[in-house]
Tab-separated table of C-alpha atoms in Angstrom:
chain	number	residue	atom	x	y	z
A	848	UNK	CA	1.529	-6.365	5.183
A	849	UNK	CA	3.709	-3.809	6.997
A	850	UNK	CA	3.330	-0.582	9.014
A	851	UNK	CA	5.714	1.279	6.661
A	852	UNK	CA	5.346	2.365	3.046
A	853	UNK	CA	8.358	0.826	1.292
A	854	UNK	CA	7.848	-2.572	2.905
A	855	UNK	CA	4.125	-2.641	2.184
A	856	UNK	CA	4.619	-1.636	-1.462
A	857	UNK	CA	7.180	-4.390	-1.956
A	858	UNK	CA	4.713	-6.985	-0.680
A	859	UNK	CA	1.961	-5.564	-2.888
A	860	UNK	CA	4.085	-5.746	-6.042
A	861	UNK	CA	5.724	-9.140	-5.394
A	862	UNK	CA	3.092	-11.192	-3.567
A	863	UNK	CA	5.734	-11.958	-0.952
A	864	UNK	CA	6.497	-11.070	2.619
A	865	UNK	CA	8.738	-8.056	2.161
A	866	UNK	CA	11.434	-9.663	4.329
A	867	UNK	CA	12.027	-12.175	1.536
A	868	UNK	CA	11.807	-9.741	-1.387
A	869	UNK	CA	13.681	-6.664	-0.135
A	870	UNK	CA	17.356	-5.886	-0.620
A	871	UNK	CA	17.711	-3.538	2.357
A	872	UNK	CA	18.504	0.003	1.339
A	873	UNK	CA	18.234	-0.846	-2.365
A	874	UNK	CA	14.944	-2.259	-3.664
A	875	UNK	CA	13.146	-5.404	-4.749
A	876	UNK	CA	15.446	-8.419	-5.065
A	877	UNK	CA	16.307	-9.235	-8.679
A	878	UNK	CA	15.063	-12.798	-8.216
A	879	UNK	CA	11.506	-11.594	-7.577
A	880	UNK	CA	8.810	-11.211	-10.219
A	881	UNK	CA	6.780	-8.041	-9.757
A	882	UNK	CA	3.165	-7.564	-10.685
A	883	UNK	CA	4.297	-5.249	-13.498
A	884	UNK	CA	6.656	-7.892	-14.911
A	885	UNK	CA	3.922	-10.528	-14.734
A	886	UNK	CA	1.438	-8.368	-16.640
A	887	UNK	CA	3.987	-6.976	-19.110
A	888	UNK	CA	5.094	-10.503	-20.031
A	889	UNK	CA	1.421	-11.324	-20.676
A	890	UNK	CA	1.126	-8.485	-23.198
A	891	UNK	CA	-0.097	-5.662	-20.946
A	892	UNK	CA	1.205	-2.095	-21.096
A	893	UNK	CA	2.385	-1.089	-17.640
A	894	UNK	CA	2.579	2.323	-16.025
A	895	UNK	CA	3.179	3.801	-12.576
A	896	UNK	CA	2.504	7.433	-11.721
A	897	UNK	CA	3.161	9.064	-8.360
A	898	UNK	CA	5.320	7.880	-5.473
A	899	UNK	CA	7.692	4.939	-6.012
A	900	UNK	CA	9.977	4.837	-2.936
A	901	UNK	CA	11.351	1.365	-3.693
A	902	UNK	CA	14.796	2.355	-4.912
A	903	UNK	CA	16.688	3.922	-7.798
A	904	UNK	CA	18.230	2.177	-10.838
A	905	UNK	CA	18.262	-0.751	-11.305
A	906	UNK	CA	15.487	-1.081	-8.719
A	907	UNK	CA	13.415	1.789	-10.128
A	908	UNK	CA	10.129	1.349	-12.048
A	909	UNK	CA	11.897	0.693	-15.358
A	910	UNK	CA	13.934	-2.029	-13.681
A	911	UNK	CA	10.825	-3.643	-12.204
A	912	UNK	CA	8.631	-4.066	-15.262
A	913	UNK	CA	6.998	-0.665	-15.793
A	914	UNK	CA	6.995	0.792	-19.308
A	915	UNK	CA	6.144	4.312	-18.148
A	916	UNK	CA	6.798	6.358	-15.016
A	917	UNK	CA	6.222	9.936	-13.957
A	918	UNK	CA	6.740	10.697	-10.289
A	919	UNK	CA	9.363	10.575	-7.563
A	920	UNK	CA	11.470	7.798	-6.094
A	921	UNK	CA	11.905	9.403	-2.656
A	922	UNK	CA	9.572	9.274	0.337
A	923	UNK	CA	7.979	12.724	-0.031
A	924	UNK	CA	8.155	15.862	-2.160
A	925	UNK	CA	6.690	19.335	-2.007
A	926	UNK	CA	3.588	19.267	-4.193
A	927	UNK	CA	4.419	22.497	-6.048
A	928	UNK	CA	8.217	22.843	-6.199
A	929	UNK	CA	8.669	19.052	-6.475
A	930	UNK	CA	11.736	19.291	-4.263
A	931	UNK	CA	12.370	16.818	-1.480
A	932	UNK	CA	13.325	18.525	1.767
A	933	UNK	CA	13.590	15.261	3.701
A	934	UNK	CA	17.150	14.516	2.654
A	935	UNK	CA	20.574	15.761	3.685
A	936	UNK	CA	20.510	18.221	0.768
A	937	UNK	CA	17.207	19.488	-0.699
A	938	UNK	CA	16.920	18.457	-4.327
A	939	UNK	CA	14.456	18.428	-7.185
A	940	UNK	CA	12.966	14.936	-7.360
A	941	UNK	CA	10.367	14.814	-10.147
A	942	UNK	CA	11.179	12.345	-12.942
A	943	UNK	CA	9.785	11.222	-16.270
A	944	UNK	CA	11.252	7.780	-16.705
A	945	UNK	CA	14.821	8.136	-15.497
A	946	UNK	CA	15.198	11.753	-16.607
A	947	UNK	CA	14.592	14.895	-14.503
A	948	UNK	CA	11.264	16.494	-15.342
A	949	UNK	CA	10.263	20.072	-14.548
A	950	UNK	CA	6.724	21.294	-14.181
A	951	UNK	CA	7.272	23.849	-11.433
A	952	UNK	CA	4.139	25.132	-9.743
A	953	UNK	CA	1.814	22.346	-10.924
A	954	UNK	CA	0.105	20.483	-8.080
A	955	UNK	CA	1.716	17.048	-8.037
A	956	UNK	CA	-1.529	15.048	-7.586
A	957	UNK	CA	-2.849	16.824	-10.697
A	958	UNK	CA	0.213	15.615	-12.619
A	959	UNK	CA	-0.409	12.058	-11.392
A	960	UNK	CA	-4.063	12.235	-12.428
A	961	UNK	CA	-3.335	13.728	-15.851
A	962	UNK	CA	-0.622	11.175	-16.640
A	963	UNK	CA	-2.830	8.290	-15.496
A	964	UNK	CA	-5.740	9.395	-17.673
A	965	UNK	CA	-3.417	9.918	-20.644
A	966	UNK	CA	-1.981	6.424	-20.147
A	967	UNK	CA	-5.337	4.644	-20.050
A	968	UNK	CA	-6.613	6.704	-22.993
A	969	UNK	CA	-3.601	5.874	-25.188
A	970	UNK	CA	-3.847	2.198	-24.299
A	971	UNK	CA	-7.625	1.799	-24.343
A	972	UNK	CA	-7.391	-0.771	-27.161
A	973	UNK	CA	-4.789	-2.940	-25.421
A	974	UNK	CA	-4.649	-4.573	-21.966
A	975	UNK	CA	-2.973	-2.353	-19.385
A	976	UNK	CA	-1.834	-2.427	-15.766
A	977	UNK	CA	-1.881	0.998	-14.137
A	978	UNK	CA	-0.402	1.613	-10.665
A	979	UNK	CA	-1.518	5.044	-9.407
A	980	UNK	CA	0.401	5.953	-6.269
A	981	UNK	CA	-0.814	9.253	-4.864
A	982	UNK	CA	1.253	11.018	-2.228
A	983	UNK	CA	-1.745	12.516	-0.403
A	984	UNK	CA	-2.572	12.467	2.512
A	985	UNK	CA	1.128	11.817	3.149
A	986	UNK	CA	3.066	14.873	4.301
A	987	UNK	CA	3.504	17.557	3.138
A	988	UNK	CA	-0.275	17.951	3.055
A	989	UNK	CA	-1.058	20.862	0.751
A	990	UNK	CA	-4.705	20.516	-0.308
A	991	UNK	CA	-6.266	23.069	-2.624
A	992	UNK	CA	-8.170	25.994	-1.125
A	993	UNK	CA	-11.483	24.795	-2.611
A	994	UNK	CA	-11.262	21.663	-0.492
A	995	UNK	CA	-10.064	23.471	2.609
A	996	UNK	CA	-13.218	25.586	2.473
A	997	UNK	CA	-15.284	22.406	2.849
A	998	UNK	CA	-13.662	21.906	6.252
A	999	UNK	CA	-14.102	25.347	7.767
A	1000	UNK	CA	-15.982	23.628	10.593
A	1001	UNK	CA	-12.795	21.763	11.586
A	1002	UNK	CA	-9.593	23.111	13.052
A	1003	UNK	CA	-5.860	22.582	12.784
A	1004	UNK	CA	-4.485	19.310	11.484
A	1005	UNK	CA	-7.903	17.656	11.121
A	1006	UNK	CA	-9.025	20.404	8.721
A	1007	UNK	CA	-5.945	19.989	6.544
A	1008	UNK	CA	-6.090	16.195	6.624
A	1009	UNK	CA	-9.782	16.136	5.742
A	1010	UNK	CA	-9.217	18.450	2.806
A	1011	UNK	CA	-6.284	16.317	1.597
A	1012	UNK	CA	-8.450	13.180	1.633
A	1013	UNK	CA	-11.255	14.962	-0.218
A	1014	UNK	CA	-8.738	16.204	-2.787
A	1015	UNK	CA	-7.544	12.619	-3.243
A	1016	UNK	CA	-11.145	11.466	-3.681
A	1017	UNK	CA	-11.615	14.074	-6.399
A	1018	UNK	CA	-8.539	12.864	-8.308
A	1019	UNK	CA	-9.598	9.208	-8.102
A	1020	UNK	CA	-13.039	10.243	-9.359
A	1021	UNK	CA	-11.455	11.853	-12.407
A	1022	UNK	CA	-9.684	8.603	-13.305
A	1023	UNK	CA	-12.872	6.552	-12.874
A	1024	UNK	CA	-14.759	9.073	-15.026
A	1025	UNK	CA	-12.095	8.706	-17.717
A	1026	UNK	CA	-12.582	4.933	-17.700
A	1027	UNK	CA	-16.307	5.538	-18.240
A	1028	UNK	CA	-15.653	7.999	-21.063
A	1029	UNK	CA	-13.371	5.516	-22.821
A	1030	UNK	CA	-15.883	2.672	-22.412
A	1031	UNK	CA	-13.446	0.739	-20.241
A	1032	UNK	CA	-15.177	0.662	-16.885
A	1033	UNK	CA	-16.899	-2.713	-17.227
A	1034	UNK	CA	-13.645	-4.395	-18.235
A	1035	UNK	CA	-11.405	-2.778	-15.626
A	1036	UNK	CA	-10.666	-4.024	-12.112
A	1037	UNK	CA	-10.040	-1.212	-9.632
A	1038	UNK	CA	-8.327	-1.827	-6.297
A	1039	UNK	CA	-8.113	1.090	-3.846
A	1040	UNK	CA	-6.034	0.747	-0.693
A	1041	UNK	CA	-3.497	2.396	1.583
A	1042	UNK	CA	0.015	1.147	2.252
A	1043	UNK	CA	-0.058	1.583	6.054
A	1044	UNK	CA	-1.920	3.314	8.851
A	1045	UNK	CA	-2.077	7.066	9.359
A	1046	UNK	CA	1.047	8.952	10.386
A	1047	UNK	CA	1.712	10.450	13.792
A	1048	UNK	CA	4.927	12.106	12.616
A	1049	UNK	CA	4.844	15.816	13.541
A	1050	UNK	CA	4.589	16.967	9.932
A	1051	UNK	CA	1.881	14.441	9.041
A	1052	UNK	CA	-0.681	14.413	11.828
A	1053	UNK	CA	-4.432	14.694	11.391
A	1054	UNK	CA	-5.415	11.145	10.513
A	1055	UNK	CA	-7.200	8.583	12.658
A	1056	UNK	CA	-7.462	4.808	12.908
A	1057	UNK	CA	-10.924	5.110	14.391
A	1058	UNK	CA	-11.453	2.349	16.962
A	1059	UNK	CA	-8.049	0.793	16.382
A	1060	UNK	CA	-4.941	1.294	18.472
A	1061	UNK	CA	-1.678	2.469	16.951
A	1062	UNK	CA	-0.621	4.154	13.713
A	1063	UNK	CA	2.154	4.016	11.134
A	1064	UNK	CA	5.305	2.358	12.572
A	1065	UNK	CA	3.205	0.295	14.967
A	1066	UNK	CA	2.238	-3.391	14.862
A	1067	UNK	CA	-1.076	-2.647	16.534
A	1068	UNK	CA	-4.055	-2.722	14.171
A	1069	UNK	CA	-3.910	1.019	13.543
A	1070	UNK	CA	-0.570	0.530	11.808
A	1071	UNK	CA	-1.351	-2.513	9.661
A	1072	UNK	CA	-5.142	-2.674	9.161
A	1073	UNK	CA	-6.082	-0.447	6.227
A	1074	UNK	CA	-9.210	0.056	4.110
A	1075	UNK	CA	-9.407	-1.719	0.769
A	1076	UNK	CA	-12.083	-1.401	-1.930
A	1077	UNK	CA	-12.269	-3.522	-5.081
A	1078	UNK	CA	-14.610	-2.930	-8.007
A	1079	UNK	CA	-15.363	-4.758	-11.257
A	1080	UNK	CA	-18.904	-4.058	-12.546
A	1081	UNK	CA	-20.859	-7.198	-13.267
A	1082	UNK	CA	-18.181	-9.498	-11.928
A	1083	UNK	CA	-17.588	-8.514	-8.292
A	1084	UNK	CA	-20.544	-8.086	-5.884
A	1085	UNK	CA	-21.408	-4.461	-5.149
A	1086	UNK	CA	-21.995	-2.930	-1.731
A	1087	UNK	CA	-20.733	-5.910	0.243
A	1088	UNK	CA	-18.176	-6.112	3.048
A	1089	UNK	CA	-15.771	-8.941	3.812
A	1090	UNK	CA	-14.305	-9.349	7.291
A	1091	UNK	CA	-11.872	-12.167	6.468
A	1092	UNK	CA	-8.211	-11.364	6.943
A	1093	UNK	CA	-6.117	-10.670	3.879
A	1094	UNK	CA	-2.855	-8.941	3.024
A	1095	UNK	CA	-1.441	-6.589	0.396
A	1096	UNK	CA	0.645	-9.506	-0.852
A	1097	UNK	CA	-2.597	-11.282	-1.847
A	1098	UNK	CA	-3.285	-8.884	-4.709
A	1099	UNK	CA	-0.730	-10.320	-7.133
A	1100	UNK	CA	-2.259	-13.832	-7.100
A	1101	UNK	CA	-5.789	-12.396	-6.900
A	1102	UNK	CA	-5.438	-10.155	-9.960
A	1103	UNK	CA	-3.583	-12.903	-11.796
A	1104	UNK	CA	-6.559	-15.206	-11.123
A	1105	UNK	CA	-9.060	-12.647	-12.393
A	1106	UNK	CA	-7.009	-12.066	-15.554
A	1107	UNK	CA	-6.236	-15.719	-16.239
A	1108	UNK	CA	-2.461	-15.435	-15.719
A	1109	UNK	CA	-0.419	-18.429	-14.601
A	1110	UNK	CA	1.565	-17.972	-11.366
A	1111	UNK	CA	2.416	-21.634	-10.802
A	1112	UNK	CA	6.139	-20.975	-11.319
A	1113	UNK	CA	6.242	-18.153	-8.735
A	1114	UNK	CA	7.066	-18.696	-5.051
A	1115	UNK	CA	4.304	-16.594	-3.465
A	1116	UNK	CA	3.349	-15.959	0.148
A	1117	UNK	CA	0.138	-14.252	-0.954
A	1118	UNK	CA	-3.013	-16.211	-1.726
A	1119	UNK	CA	-5.821	-15.478	-4.138
A	1120	UNK	CA	-8.813	-13.756	-2.568
A	1121	UNK	CA	-11.187	-14.397	-5.458
A	1122	UNK	CA	-13.284	-16.899	-3.474
A	1123	UNK	CA	-13.402	-14.542	-0.499
A	1124	UNK	CA	-14.485	-11.609	-2.663
A	1125	UNK	CA	-16.910	-13.507	-4.872
A	1126	UNK	CA	-18.320	-16.087	-2.497
A	1127	UNK	CA	-17.517	-14.966	1.056
A	1128	UNK	CA	-15.253	-18.007	1.523
A	1129	UNK	CA	-12.939	-18.301	4.558
A	1130	UNK	CA	-9.585	-16.530	4.456
A	1131	UNK	CA	-6.937	-18.525	2.582
A	1132	UNK	CA	-4.447	-17.761	5.384
A	1133	UNK	CA	-4.046	-19.982	8.438
A	1134	UNK	CA	-1.766	-17.305	9.949
A	1135	UNK	CA	-0.138	-13.984	9.063
A	1136	UNK	CA	3.107	-12.455	10.321
A	1137	UNK	CA	4.692	-9.023	10.707
A	1138	UNK	CA	8.075	-7.767	11.898
A	1139	UNK	CA	9.466	-4.360	12.771
A	1140	UNK	CA	13.102	-4.520	13.884
A	1141	UNK	CA	13.054	-6.576	17.105
A	1142	UNK	CA	9.276	-6.481	17.385
A	1143	UNK	CA	7.080	-9.074	15.753
A	1144	UNK	CA	3.420	-9.971	15.530
A	1145	UNK	CA	1.545	-13.109	14.550
A	1146	UNK	CA	-2.157	-13.646	13.973
A	1147	UNK	CA	-4.128	-16.874	13.740
A	1148	UNK	CA	-7.910	-16.623	13.494
A	1149	UNK	CA	-8.971	-13.985	16.033
A	1150	UNK	CA	-5.847	-14.235	18.163
A	1151	UNK	CA	-3.035	-11.747	17.655
A	1152	UNK	CA	0.225	-11.598	19.575
A	1153	UNK	CA	2.791	-8.791	19.593
A	1154	UNK	CA	6.258	-9.374	21.046
A	1155	UNK	CA	8.295	-6.356	22.147
A	1156	UNK	CA	11.418	-7.743	23.748
A	1157	UNK	CA	10.385	-9.250	27.079
A	1158	UNK	CA	6.859	-7.840	26.803
A	1159	UNK	CA	4.118	-9.945	25.260
A	1160	UNK	CA	0.747	-8.563	24.192
A	1161	UNK	CA	-2.199	-10.778	23.293
A	1162	UNK	CA	-5.663	-9.806	22.117
A	1163	UNK	CA	-8.717	-11.524	20.711
A	1164	UNK	CA	-9.608	-9.220	17.835
A	1165	UNK	CA	-13.155	-10.515	17.566
A	1166	UNK	CA	-13.888	-9.467	21.143
A	1167	UNK	CA	-11.452	-6.559	21.371
A	1168	UNK	CA	-10.599	-5.081	17.955
A	1169	UNK	CA	-9.157	-2.010	19.668
A	1170	UNK	CA	-6.534	-4.143	21.443
A	1171	UNK	CA	-7.327	-2.504	24.775
A	1172	UNK	CA	-6.824	-5.580	27.004
A	1173	UNK	CA	-3.671	-7.668	27.254
A	1174	UNK	CA	-4.603	-11.324	27.702
A	1175	UNK	CA	-1.048	-12.673	27.660
A	1176	UNK	CA	-1.106	-13.747	31.296
A	1177	UNK	CA	-4.578	-15.280	30.940
A	1178	UNK	CA	-3.841	-17.414	27.891
A	1179	UNK	CA	-0.281	-18.793	27.997
A	1180	UNK	CA	-1.446	-21.599	25.698
A	1181	UNK	CA	-2.216	-19.104	22.929
A	1182	UNK	CA	1.091	-17.319	23.539
A	1183	UNK	CA	2.961	-20.614	23.137
A	1184	UNK	CA	1.058	-21.500	19.982
A	1185	UNK	CA	1.626	-18.152	18.288
A	1186	UNK	CA	5.271	-18.053	19.328
A	1187	UNK	CA	5.746	-21.476	17.720
A	1188	UNK	CA	4.045	-20.176	14.570
A	1189	UNK	CA	6.376	-17.183	14.497
A	1190	UNK	CA	9.503	-19.264	15.057
A	1191	UNK	CA	8.531	-21.665	12.279
A	1192	UNK	CA	7.989	-18.697	9.942
A	1193	UNK	CA	11.342	-17.122	10.853
A	1194	UNK	CA	13.035	-20.456	10.190
A	1195	UNK	CA	11.999	-20.151	6.513
A	1196	UNK	CA	14.560	-17.355	6.090
A	1197	UNK	CA	12.954	-14.276	7.625
A	1198	UNK	CA	15.227	-11.501	8.921
A	1199	UNK	CA	14.265	-8.201	10.575
A	1200	UNK	CA	15.036	-5.091	8.539
A	1201	UNK	CA	13.488	-1.907	9.844
A	1202	UNK	CA	14.131	0.058	13.005
A	1203	UNK	CA	11.245	0.585	15.371
A	1204	UNK	CA	9.536	3.507	17.058
A	1205	UNK	CA	7.324	3.013	20.093
A	1206	UNK	CA	3.604	3.623	19.438
């Protein structure tokens, strides 16, 4: 839903375009209902462990419906000292709830994994909503030596990035194994996804968007198209792929549908994907929209347009998923149609928030 982490997380938790739900520089608008609030009000225990990055009190996890939190509210921390060095003054950033928490020298993803497993074990006899927000492979990438050794064939940033992803895979596997051990796996929905495309920031390189153009902070597909895996044994088809377009903001209504929760009183931009996942139905979206400062993008069916000031870019993603050819001059009719879509969307109250960096 956005090529940046805070914006994408806001859409995920609210089911809304982040431009509607975000109080710039603060957090999620108080008028919004988060996924945690929805599930907590339905009797679920709620926990988030890892990276928050959607504001401090009253916009912190406790202010947004989470009963438990261990992690950091900033964009990045060192995985062993738990200090953030990406601020004007370096400071210790690890928290338990709203209180400082010290566990110096413990690998932060191990803390996230341990706390997540403890949460699901303590609440195995009650419904729970668990948001696990790992900070790897976000910088600083500090994978364990045992995983680095698996990538001795690679060099430089790719070796470190590969090891960080494998470390992440190991931690996710531990949580899934804990669900099995507690007899919860068949009654638990797991959604695995990223918030935005890989980083090209100097301290975070090593990732790849494969055939797609762009990266984090870009409205090309490499910045906004991310992998997503959903699992629910016996209820969701296994080993199948869906190509229909969806968005992070679709997960609130989708999970609410699966769990039988009423969202009729919520103003949502997201749409339930249950028919897409279960029956390969068409996408519930007629169009999707993105903004990044003065840039914007709109997609309808296979056509996607990016506006960068006076420059228009148009691609047919079915024919050219890598966005290598600009068809703006060839199809002015599509440009006009998508511009009208964008203007109608903006007229509903959309305002640009973030600054932009050229891809």
